PDB file of C-alpha atoms in Angstrom:
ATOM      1  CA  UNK A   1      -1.389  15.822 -10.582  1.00  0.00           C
ATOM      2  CA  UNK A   2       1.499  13.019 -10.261  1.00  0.00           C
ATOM      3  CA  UNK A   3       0.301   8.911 -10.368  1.00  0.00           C
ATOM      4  CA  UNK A   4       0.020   7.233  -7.386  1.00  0.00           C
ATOM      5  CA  UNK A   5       3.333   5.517  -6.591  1.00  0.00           C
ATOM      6  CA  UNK A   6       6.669   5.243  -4.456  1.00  0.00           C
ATOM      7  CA  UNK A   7       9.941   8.279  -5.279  1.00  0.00           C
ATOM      8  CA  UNK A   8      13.062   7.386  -3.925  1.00  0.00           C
ATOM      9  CA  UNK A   9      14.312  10.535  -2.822  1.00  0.00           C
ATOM     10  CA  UNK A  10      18.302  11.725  -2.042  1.00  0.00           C
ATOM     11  CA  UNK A  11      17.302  13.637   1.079  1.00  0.00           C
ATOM     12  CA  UNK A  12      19.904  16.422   1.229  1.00  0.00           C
ATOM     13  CA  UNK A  13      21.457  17.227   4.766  1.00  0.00           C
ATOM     14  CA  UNK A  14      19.887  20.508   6.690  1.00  0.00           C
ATOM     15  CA  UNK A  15      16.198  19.188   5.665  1.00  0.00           C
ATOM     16  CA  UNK A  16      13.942  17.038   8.284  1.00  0.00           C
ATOM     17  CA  UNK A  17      11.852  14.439   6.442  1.00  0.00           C
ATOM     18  CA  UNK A  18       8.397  16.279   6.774  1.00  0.00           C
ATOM     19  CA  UNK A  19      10.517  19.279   5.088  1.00  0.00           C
ATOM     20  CA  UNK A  20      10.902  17.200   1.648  1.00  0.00           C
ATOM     21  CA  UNK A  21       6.979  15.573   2.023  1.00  0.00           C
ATOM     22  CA  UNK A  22       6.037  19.369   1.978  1.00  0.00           C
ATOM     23  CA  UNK A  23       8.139  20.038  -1.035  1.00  0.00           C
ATOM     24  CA  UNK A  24       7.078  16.742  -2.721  1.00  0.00           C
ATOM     25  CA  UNK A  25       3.372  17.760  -2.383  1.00  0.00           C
ATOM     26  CA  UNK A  26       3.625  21.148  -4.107  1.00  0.00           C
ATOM     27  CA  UNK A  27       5.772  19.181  -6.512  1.00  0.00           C
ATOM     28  CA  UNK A  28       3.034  16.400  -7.088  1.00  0.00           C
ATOM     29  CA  UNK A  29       0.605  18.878  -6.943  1.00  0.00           C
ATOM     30  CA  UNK A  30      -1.921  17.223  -3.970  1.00  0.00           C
ATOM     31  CA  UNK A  31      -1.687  16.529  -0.574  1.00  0.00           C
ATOM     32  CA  UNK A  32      -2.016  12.769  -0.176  1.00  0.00           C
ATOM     33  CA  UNK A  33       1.703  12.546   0.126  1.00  0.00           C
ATOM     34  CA  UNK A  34       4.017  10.720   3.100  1.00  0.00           C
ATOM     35  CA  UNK A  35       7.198   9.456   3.996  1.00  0.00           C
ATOM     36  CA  UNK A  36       8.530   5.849   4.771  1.00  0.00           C
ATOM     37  CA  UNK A  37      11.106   6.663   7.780  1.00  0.00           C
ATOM     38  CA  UNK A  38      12.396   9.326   9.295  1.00  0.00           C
ATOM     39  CA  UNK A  39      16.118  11.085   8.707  1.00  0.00           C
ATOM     40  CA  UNK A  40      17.407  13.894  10.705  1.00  0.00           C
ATOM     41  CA  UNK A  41      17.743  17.077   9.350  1.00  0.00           C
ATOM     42  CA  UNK A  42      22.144  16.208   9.411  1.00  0.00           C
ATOM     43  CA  UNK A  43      21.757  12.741   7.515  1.00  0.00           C
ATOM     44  CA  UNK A  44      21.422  12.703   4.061  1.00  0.00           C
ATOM     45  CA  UNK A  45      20.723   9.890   1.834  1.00  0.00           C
ATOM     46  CA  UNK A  46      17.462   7.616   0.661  1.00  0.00           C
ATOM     47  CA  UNK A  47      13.645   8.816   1.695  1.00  0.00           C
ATOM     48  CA  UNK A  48      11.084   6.633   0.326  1.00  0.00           C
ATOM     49  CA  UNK A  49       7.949   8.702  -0.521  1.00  0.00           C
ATOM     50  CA  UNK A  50       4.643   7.605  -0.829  1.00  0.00           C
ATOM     51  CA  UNK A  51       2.209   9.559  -3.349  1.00  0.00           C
ATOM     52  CA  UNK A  52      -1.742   9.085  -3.696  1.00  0.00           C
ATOM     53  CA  UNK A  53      -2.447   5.595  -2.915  1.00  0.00           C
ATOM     54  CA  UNK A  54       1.034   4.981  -2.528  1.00  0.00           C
ATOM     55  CA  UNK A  55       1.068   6.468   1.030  1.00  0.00           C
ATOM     56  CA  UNK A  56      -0.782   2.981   2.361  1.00  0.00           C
ATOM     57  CA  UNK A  57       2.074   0.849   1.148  1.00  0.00           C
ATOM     58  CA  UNK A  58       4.574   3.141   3.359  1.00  0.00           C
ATOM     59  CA  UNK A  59       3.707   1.062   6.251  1.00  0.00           C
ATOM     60  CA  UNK A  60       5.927  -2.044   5.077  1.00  0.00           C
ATOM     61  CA  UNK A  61       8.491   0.665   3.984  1.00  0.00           C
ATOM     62  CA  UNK A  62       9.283   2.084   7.537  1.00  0.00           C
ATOM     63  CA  UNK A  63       9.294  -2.064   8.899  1.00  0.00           C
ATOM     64  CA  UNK A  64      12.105  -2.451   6.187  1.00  0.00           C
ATOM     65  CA  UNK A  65      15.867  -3.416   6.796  1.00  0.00           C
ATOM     66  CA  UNK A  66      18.189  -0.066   6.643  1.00  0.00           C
ATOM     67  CA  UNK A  67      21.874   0.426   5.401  1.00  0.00           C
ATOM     68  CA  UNK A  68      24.011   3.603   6.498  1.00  0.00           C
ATOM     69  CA  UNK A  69      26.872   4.849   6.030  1.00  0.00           C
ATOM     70  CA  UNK A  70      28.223   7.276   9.035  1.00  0.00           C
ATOM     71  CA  UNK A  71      31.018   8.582  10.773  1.00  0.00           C
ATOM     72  CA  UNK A  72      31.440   8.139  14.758  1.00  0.00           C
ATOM     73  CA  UNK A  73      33.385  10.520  16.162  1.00  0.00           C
ATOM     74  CA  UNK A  74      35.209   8.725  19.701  1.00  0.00           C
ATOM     75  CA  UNK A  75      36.682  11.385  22.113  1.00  0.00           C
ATOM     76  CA  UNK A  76      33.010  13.696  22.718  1.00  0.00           C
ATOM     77  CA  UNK A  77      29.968  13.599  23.459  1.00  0.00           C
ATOM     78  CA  UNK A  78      27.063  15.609  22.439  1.00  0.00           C
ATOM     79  CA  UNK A  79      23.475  16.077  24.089  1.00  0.00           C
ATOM     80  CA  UNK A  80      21.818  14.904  21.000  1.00  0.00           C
ATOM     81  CA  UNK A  81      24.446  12.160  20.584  1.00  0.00           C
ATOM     82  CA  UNK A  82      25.083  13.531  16.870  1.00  0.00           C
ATOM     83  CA  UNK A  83      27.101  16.768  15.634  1.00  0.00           C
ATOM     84  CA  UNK A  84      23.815  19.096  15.734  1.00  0.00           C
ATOM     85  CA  UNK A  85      24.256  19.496  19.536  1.00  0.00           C
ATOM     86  CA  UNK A  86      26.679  21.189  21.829  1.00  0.00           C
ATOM     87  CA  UNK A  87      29.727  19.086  23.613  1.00  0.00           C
ATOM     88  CA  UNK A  88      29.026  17.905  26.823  1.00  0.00           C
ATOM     89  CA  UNK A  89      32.337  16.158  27.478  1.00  0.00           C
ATOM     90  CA  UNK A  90      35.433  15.991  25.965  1.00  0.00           C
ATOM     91  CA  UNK A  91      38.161  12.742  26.974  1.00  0.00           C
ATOM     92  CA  UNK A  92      41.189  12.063  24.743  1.00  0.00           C
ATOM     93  CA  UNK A  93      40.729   8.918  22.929  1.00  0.00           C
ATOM     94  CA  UNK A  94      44.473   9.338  21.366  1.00  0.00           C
ATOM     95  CA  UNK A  95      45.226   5.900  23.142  1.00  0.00           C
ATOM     96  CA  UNK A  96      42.295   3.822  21.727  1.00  0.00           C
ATOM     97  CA  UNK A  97      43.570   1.020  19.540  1.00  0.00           C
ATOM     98  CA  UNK A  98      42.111  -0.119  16.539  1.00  0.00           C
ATOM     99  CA  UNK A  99      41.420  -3.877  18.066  1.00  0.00           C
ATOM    100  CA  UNK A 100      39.440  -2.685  20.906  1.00  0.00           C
ATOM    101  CA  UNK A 101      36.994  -0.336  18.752  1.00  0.00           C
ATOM    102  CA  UNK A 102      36.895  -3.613  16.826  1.00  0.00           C
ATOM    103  CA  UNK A 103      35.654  -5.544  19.714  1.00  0.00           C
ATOM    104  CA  UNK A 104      33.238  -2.596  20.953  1.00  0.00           C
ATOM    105  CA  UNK A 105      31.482  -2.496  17.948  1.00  0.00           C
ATOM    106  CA  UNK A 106      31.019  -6.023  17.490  1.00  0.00           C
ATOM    107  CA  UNK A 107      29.917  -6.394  21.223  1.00  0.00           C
ATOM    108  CA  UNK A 108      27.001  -3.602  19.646  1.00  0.00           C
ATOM    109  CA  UNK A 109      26.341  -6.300  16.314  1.00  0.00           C
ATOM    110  CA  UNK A 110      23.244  -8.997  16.402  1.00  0.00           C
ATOM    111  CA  UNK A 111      20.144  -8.630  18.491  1.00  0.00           C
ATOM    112  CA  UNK A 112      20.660  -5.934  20.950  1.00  0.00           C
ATOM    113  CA  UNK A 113      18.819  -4.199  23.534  1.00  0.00           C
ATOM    114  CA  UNK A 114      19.215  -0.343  22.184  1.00  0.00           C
ATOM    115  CA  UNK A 115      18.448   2.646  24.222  1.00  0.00           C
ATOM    116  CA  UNK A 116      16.900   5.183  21.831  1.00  0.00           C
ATOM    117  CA  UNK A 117      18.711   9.052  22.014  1.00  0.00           C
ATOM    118  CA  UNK A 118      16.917  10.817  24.275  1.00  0.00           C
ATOM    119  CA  UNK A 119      16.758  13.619  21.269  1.00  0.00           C
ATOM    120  CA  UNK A 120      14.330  11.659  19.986  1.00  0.00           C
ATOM    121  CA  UNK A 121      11.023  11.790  17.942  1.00  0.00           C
ATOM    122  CA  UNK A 122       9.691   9.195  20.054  1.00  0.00           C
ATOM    123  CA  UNK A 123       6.958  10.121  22.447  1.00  0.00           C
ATOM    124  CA  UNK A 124       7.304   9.988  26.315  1.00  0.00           C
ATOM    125  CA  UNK A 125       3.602  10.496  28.350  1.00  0.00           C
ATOM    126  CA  UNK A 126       2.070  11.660  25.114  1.00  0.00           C
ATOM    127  CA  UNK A 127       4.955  14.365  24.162  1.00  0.00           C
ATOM    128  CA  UNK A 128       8.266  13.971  21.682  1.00  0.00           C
ATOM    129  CA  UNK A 129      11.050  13.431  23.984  1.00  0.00           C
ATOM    130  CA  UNK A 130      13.412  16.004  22.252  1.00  0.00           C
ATOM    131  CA  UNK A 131      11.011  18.568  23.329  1.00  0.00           C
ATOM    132  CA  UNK A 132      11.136  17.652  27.110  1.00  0.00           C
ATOM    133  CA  UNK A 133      14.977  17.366  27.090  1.00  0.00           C
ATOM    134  CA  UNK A 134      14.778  20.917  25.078  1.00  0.00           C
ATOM    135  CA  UNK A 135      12.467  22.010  28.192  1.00  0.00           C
ATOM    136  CA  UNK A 136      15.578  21.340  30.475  1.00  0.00           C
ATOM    137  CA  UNK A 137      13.637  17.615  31.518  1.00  0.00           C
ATOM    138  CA  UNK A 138      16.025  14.735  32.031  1.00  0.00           C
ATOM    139  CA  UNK A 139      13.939  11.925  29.795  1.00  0.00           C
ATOM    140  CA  UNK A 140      14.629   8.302  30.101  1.00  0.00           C
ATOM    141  CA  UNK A 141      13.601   6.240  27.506  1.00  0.00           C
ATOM    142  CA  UNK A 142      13.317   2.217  27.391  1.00  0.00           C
ATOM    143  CA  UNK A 143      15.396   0.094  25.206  1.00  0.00           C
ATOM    144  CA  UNK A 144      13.811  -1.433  22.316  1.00  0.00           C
ATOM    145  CA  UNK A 145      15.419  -4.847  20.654  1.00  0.00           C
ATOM    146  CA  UNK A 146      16.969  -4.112  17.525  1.00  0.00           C
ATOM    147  CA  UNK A 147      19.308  -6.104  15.326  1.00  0.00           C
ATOM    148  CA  UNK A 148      21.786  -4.952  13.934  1.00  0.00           C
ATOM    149  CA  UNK A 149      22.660  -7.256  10.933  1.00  0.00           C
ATOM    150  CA  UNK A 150      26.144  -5.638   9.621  1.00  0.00           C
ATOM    151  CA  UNK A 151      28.262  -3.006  11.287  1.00  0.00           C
ATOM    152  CA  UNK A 152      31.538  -3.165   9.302  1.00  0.00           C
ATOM    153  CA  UNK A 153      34.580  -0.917   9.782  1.00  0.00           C
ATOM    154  CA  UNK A 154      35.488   1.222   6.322  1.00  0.00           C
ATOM    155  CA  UNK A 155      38.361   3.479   7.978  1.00  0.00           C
ATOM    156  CA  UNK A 156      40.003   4.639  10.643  1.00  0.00           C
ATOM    157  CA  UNK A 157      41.434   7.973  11.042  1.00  0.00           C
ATOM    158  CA  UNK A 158      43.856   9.568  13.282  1.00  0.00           C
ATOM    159  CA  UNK A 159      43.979  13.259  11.972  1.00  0.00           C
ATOM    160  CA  UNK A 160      43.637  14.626  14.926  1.00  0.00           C
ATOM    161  CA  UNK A 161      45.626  14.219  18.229  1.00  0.00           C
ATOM    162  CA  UNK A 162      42.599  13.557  20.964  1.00  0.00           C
ATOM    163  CA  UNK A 163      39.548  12.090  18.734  1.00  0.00           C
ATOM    164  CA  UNK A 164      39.106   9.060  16.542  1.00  0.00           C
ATOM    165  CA  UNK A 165      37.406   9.107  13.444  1.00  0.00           C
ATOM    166  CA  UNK A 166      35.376   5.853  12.813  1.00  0.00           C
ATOM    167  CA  UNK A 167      34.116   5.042   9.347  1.00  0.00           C
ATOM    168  CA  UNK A 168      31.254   2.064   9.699  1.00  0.00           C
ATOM    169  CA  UNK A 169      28.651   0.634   7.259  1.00  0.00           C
ATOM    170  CA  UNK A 170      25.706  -0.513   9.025  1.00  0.00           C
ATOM    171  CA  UNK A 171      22.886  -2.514   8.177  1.00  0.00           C
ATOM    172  CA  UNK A 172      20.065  -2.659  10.890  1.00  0.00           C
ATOM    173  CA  UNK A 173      16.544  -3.565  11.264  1.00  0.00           C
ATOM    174  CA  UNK A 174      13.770  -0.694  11.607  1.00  0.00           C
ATOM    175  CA  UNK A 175      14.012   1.242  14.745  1.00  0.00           C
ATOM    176  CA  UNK A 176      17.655   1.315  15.547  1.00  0.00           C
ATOM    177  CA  UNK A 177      19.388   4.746  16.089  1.00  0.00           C
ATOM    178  CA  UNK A 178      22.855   4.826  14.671  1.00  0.00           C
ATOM    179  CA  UNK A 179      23.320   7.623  16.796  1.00  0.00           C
ATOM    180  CA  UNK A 180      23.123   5.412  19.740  1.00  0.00           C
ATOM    181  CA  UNK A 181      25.399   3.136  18.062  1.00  0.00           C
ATOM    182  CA  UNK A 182      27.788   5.883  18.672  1.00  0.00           C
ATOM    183  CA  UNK A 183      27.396   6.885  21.822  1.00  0.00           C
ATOM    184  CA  UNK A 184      27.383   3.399  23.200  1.00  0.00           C
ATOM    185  CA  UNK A 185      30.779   2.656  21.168  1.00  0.00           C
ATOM    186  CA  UNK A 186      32.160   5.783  22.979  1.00  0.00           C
ATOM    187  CA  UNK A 187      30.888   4.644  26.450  1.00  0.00           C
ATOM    188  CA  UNK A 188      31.940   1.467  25.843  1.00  0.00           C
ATOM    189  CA  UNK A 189      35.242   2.554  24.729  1.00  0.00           C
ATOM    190  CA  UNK A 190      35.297   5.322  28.222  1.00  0.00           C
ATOM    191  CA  UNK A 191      36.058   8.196  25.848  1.00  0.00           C
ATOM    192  CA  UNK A 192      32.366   9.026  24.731  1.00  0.00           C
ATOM    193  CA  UNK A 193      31.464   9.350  21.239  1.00  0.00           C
ATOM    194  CA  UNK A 194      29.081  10.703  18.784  1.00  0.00           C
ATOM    195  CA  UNK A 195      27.689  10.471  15.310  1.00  0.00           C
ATOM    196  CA  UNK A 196      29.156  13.175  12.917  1.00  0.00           C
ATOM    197  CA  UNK A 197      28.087  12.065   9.754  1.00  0.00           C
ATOM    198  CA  UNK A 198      25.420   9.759   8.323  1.00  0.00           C
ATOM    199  CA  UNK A 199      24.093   8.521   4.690  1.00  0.00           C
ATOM    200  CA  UNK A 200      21.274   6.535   4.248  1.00  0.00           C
ATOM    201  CA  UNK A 201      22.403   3.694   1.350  1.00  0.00           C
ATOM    202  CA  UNK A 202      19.159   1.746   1.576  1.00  0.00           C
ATOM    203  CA  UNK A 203      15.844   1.069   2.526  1.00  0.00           C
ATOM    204  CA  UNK A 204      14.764  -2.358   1.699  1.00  0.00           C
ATOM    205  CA  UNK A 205      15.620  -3.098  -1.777  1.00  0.00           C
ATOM    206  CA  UNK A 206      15.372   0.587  -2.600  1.00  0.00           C
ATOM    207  CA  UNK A 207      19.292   2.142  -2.788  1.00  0.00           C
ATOM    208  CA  UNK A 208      20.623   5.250  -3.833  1.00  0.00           C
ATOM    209  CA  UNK A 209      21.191   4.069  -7.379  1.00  0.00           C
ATOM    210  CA  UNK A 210      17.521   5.153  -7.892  1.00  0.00           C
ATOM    211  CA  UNK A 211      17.337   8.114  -6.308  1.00  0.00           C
ATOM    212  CA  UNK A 212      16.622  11.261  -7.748  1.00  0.00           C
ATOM    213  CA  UNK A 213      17.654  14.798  -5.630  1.00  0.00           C
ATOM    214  CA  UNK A 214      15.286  17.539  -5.268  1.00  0.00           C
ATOM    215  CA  UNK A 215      16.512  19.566  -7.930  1.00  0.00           C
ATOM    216  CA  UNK A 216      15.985  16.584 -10.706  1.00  0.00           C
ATOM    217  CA  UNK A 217      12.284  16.320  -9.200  1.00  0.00           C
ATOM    218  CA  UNK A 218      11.795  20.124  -9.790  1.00  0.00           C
ATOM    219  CA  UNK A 219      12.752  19.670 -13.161  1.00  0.00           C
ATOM    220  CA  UNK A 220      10.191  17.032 -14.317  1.00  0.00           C
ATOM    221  CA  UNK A 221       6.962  17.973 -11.640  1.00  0.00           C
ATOM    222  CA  UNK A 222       4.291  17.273 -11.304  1.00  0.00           C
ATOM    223  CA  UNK A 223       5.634  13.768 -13.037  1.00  0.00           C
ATOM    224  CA  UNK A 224       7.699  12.927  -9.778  1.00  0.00           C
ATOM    225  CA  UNK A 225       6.555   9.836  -9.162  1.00  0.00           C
ATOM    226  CA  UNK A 226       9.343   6.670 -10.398  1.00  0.00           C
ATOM    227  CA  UNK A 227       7.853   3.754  -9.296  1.00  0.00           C
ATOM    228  CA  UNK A 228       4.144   3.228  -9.869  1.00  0.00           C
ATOM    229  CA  UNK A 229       1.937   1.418  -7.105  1.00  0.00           C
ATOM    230  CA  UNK A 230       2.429  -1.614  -9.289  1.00  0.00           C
ATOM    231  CA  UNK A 231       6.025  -1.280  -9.856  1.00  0.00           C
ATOM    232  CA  UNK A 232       6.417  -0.257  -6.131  1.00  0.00           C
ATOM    233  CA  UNK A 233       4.229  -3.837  -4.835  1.00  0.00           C
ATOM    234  CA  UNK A 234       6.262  -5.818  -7.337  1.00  0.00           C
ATOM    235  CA  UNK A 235       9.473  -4.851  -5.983  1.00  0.00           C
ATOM    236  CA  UNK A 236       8.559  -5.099  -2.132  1.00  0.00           C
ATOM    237  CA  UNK A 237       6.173  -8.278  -2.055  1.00  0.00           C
ATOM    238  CA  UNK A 238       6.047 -11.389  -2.874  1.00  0.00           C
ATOM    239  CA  UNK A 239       2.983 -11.880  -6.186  1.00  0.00           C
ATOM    240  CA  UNK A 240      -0.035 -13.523  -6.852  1.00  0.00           C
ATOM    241  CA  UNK A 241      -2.325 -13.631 -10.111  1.00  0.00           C
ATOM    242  CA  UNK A 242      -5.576 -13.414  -9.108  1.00  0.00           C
ATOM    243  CA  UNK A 243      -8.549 -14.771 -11.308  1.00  0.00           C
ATOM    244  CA  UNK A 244     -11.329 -12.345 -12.639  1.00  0.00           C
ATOM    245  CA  UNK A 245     -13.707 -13.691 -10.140  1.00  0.00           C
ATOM    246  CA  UNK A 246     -10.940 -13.298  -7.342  1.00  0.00           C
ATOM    247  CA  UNK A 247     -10.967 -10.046  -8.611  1.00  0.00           C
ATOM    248  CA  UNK A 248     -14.441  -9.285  -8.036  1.00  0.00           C
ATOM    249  CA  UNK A 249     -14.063 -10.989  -4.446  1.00  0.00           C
ATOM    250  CA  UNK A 250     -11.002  -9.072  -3.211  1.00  0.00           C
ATOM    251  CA  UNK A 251     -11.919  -5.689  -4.705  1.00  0.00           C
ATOM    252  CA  UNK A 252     -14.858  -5.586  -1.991  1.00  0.00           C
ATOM    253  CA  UNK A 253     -12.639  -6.697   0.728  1.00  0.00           C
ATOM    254  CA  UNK A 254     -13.610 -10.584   0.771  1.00  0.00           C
ATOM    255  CA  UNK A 255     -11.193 -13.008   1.281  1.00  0.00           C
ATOM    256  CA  UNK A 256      -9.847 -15.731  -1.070  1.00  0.00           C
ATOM    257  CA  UNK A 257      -8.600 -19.343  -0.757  1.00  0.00           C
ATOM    258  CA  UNK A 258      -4.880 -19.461   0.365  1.00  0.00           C
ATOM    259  CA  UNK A 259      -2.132 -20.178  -2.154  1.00  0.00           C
ATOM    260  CA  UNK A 260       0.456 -21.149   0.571  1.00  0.00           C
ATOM    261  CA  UNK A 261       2.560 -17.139   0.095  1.00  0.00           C
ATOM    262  CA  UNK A 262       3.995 -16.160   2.850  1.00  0.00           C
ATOM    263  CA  UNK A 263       2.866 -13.047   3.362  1.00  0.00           C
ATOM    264  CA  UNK A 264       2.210 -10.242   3.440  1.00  0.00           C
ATOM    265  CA  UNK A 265       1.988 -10.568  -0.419  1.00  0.00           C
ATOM    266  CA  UNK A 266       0.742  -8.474  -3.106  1.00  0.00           C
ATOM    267  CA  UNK A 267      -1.793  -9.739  -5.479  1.00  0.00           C
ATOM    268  CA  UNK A 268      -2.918  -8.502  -9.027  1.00  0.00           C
ATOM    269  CA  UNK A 269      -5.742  -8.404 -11.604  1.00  0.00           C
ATOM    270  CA  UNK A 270      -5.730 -10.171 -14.776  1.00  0.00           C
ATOM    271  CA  UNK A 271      -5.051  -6.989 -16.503  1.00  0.00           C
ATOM    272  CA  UNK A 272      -2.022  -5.935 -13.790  1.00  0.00           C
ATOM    273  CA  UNK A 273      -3.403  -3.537 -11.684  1.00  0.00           C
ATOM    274  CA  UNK A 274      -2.451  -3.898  -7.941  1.00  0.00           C
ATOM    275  CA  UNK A 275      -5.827  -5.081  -5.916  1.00  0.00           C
ATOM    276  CA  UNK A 276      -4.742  -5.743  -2.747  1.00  0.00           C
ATOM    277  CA  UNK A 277      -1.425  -6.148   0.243  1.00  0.00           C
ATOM    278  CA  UNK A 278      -2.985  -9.612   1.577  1.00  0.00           C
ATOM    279  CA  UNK A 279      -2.000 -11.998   4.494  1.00  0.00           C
ATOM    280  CA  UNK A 280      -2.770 -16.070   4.622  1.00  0.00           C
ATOM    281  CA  UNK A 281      -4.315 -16.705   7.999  1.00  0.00           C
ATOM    282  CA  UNK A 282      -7.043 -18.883   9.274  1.00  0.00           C
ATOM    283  CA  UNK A 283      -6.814 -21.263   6.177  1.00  0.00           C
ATOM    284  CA  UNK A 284      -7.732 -17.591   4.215  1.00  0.00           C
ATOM    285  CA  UNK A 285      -6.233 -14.967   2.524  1.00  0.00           C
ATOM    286  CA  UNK A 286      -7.146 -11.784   3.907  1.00  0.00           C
ATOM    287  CA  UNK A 287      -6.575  -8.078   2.645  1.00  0.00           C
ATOM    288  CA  UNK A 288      -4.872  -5.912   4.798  1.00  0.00           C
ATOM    289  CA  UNK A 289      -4.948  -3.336   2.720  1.00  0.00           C
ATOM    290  CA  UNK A 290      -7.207  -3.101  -0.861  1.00  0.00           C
ATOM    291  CA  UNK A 291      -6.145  -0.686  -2.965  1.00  0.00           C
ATOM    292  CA  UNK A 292      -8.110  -1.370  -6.127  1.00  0.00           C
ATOM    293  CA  UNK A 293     -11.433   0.460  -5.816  1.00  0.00           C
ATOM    294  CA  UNK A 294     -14.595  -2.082  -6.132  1.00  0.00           C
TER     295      UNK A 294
END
């Protein structure tokens, strides 16, 4: 059976997330396996994936920043807002300039109220709202407040007489659909738009430099896993030594005296193993989450 710790994974396009947890698992030989964010099946790009104890970190994973790079299509637009669903309008965007999808998508950059696609995993009255548009419902879903931290322009392209071709690199907080990026550029713009490609560069300080494909996990299972728990805590939090009494305290869910971390931070035995994800509050330090067992 594989160690407990984090895989950076280069999700391949076609696959939904819960597709590669259920390959990782036969892979890593046990069950106790998650995911840190969803991709749709089209995207490609970096899943985190949580093995063994690893899975309780994930939470901190999915509240990371994430980078993409995608393509926006301006000239359609698609019921799913992405190239997986049918065209539902079509308006020559021939006569868009290259300024004024400048200024739409940096009207869309910063802290923004985002309306979520309503293909969406996101549950409406206790049901995923893709499902109830796929039931012929019309959903409406609230805006959330993302931010969107980058949205840069890479290219772009003209090959074709009615659409535009947008090349962007975006960097966004958790919970922000590029898709909707998209579609809002294209509404914005009065030509309508949608998402026809998208790579997922990063998530947190994770990138695709360190991500392995399916096939390269295959060939070294059930040893998938490429960050251990305490590589994995040492990369994402902040540190603290604990003492051996400390140890003792924490490992049965006590609290210790503050340090002054901002947290949440992780904090380690004397001999380096990862006790505990902990939190300074009410002049204590707290676990949120103990991972060492007592």
């Amino acid at each position: 059976m594989s160690a407990d710790g984090l895989i950076v994974v280069d999700k391949p396009g076609g696959m939904t997330s819960h597709d590669v947890v259920a390959r990782i698992r036969r892979l890593a030989k046990t069950r106790r396996v998650g995911h840190g964010g969803t991709l749709d099946p089209m995207a490609t790009g970096v899943l985190v994936i949580g093995v063994g104890r690893a899975t309780r970190l994930l939470t901190y994973v999915i509240g990371a920043a994430k980078s993409y790079a995608g393509t926006i299509r301006l000239g359609q637009t698609t019921v799913t807002d992405d190239a997986e669903g049918d065209v539902t309008a079509t308006i020559a965007a021939g006569h868009v300039t290259d300024a004024q999808i400048t200024a739409g998508l940096a009207a869309l950059t910063g802290e923004i109220d985002q309306v979520p696609s309503a293909v969406s995993a996101i549950k409406i009255n206790g049901q995923r709202a893709y499902k109830r548009v796929r039931d012929g419902e019309t959903v409406e879903i609230p805006s959330r407040r993302v931010t969107i931290s980058t949205l840069e322009i890479l290219a772009v392209r003209r090959d074709e007489p009615d659409v535009i071709d947008v090349d962007v690199d975006v960097t966004c907080s958790s919970g922000t659909y590029i898709r909707a990026i998209a579609r809002d550029l294209g509404a914005g713009l009065g030509v309508g738009g949608h998402l026809t490609a998208l790579r997922r560069t990063a998530v947190g300080g994770f990138t695709l430099a360190e991500a392995a494909t399916l096939a390269q996990l295959e060939e070294r299972a059930p040893e998938v896993v490429n960050l251990s728990l305490e590589q994995a805590a040492d990369r994402f939090f902040a540190r603290r030594e604990a003492t051996a009494q400390e140890t003792k305290t924490l490992s049965h869910g006590g609290p210790l005296d503050p340090v002054g971390i901002d947290g949440p931070y992780a904090v380690f035995a004397p001999d380096g193993r990862l006790l505990a994800i902990v939190s300074e509050r009410d002049g204590r330090a707290r676990a949120e989450i103990v991972l060492a067992p007592a």
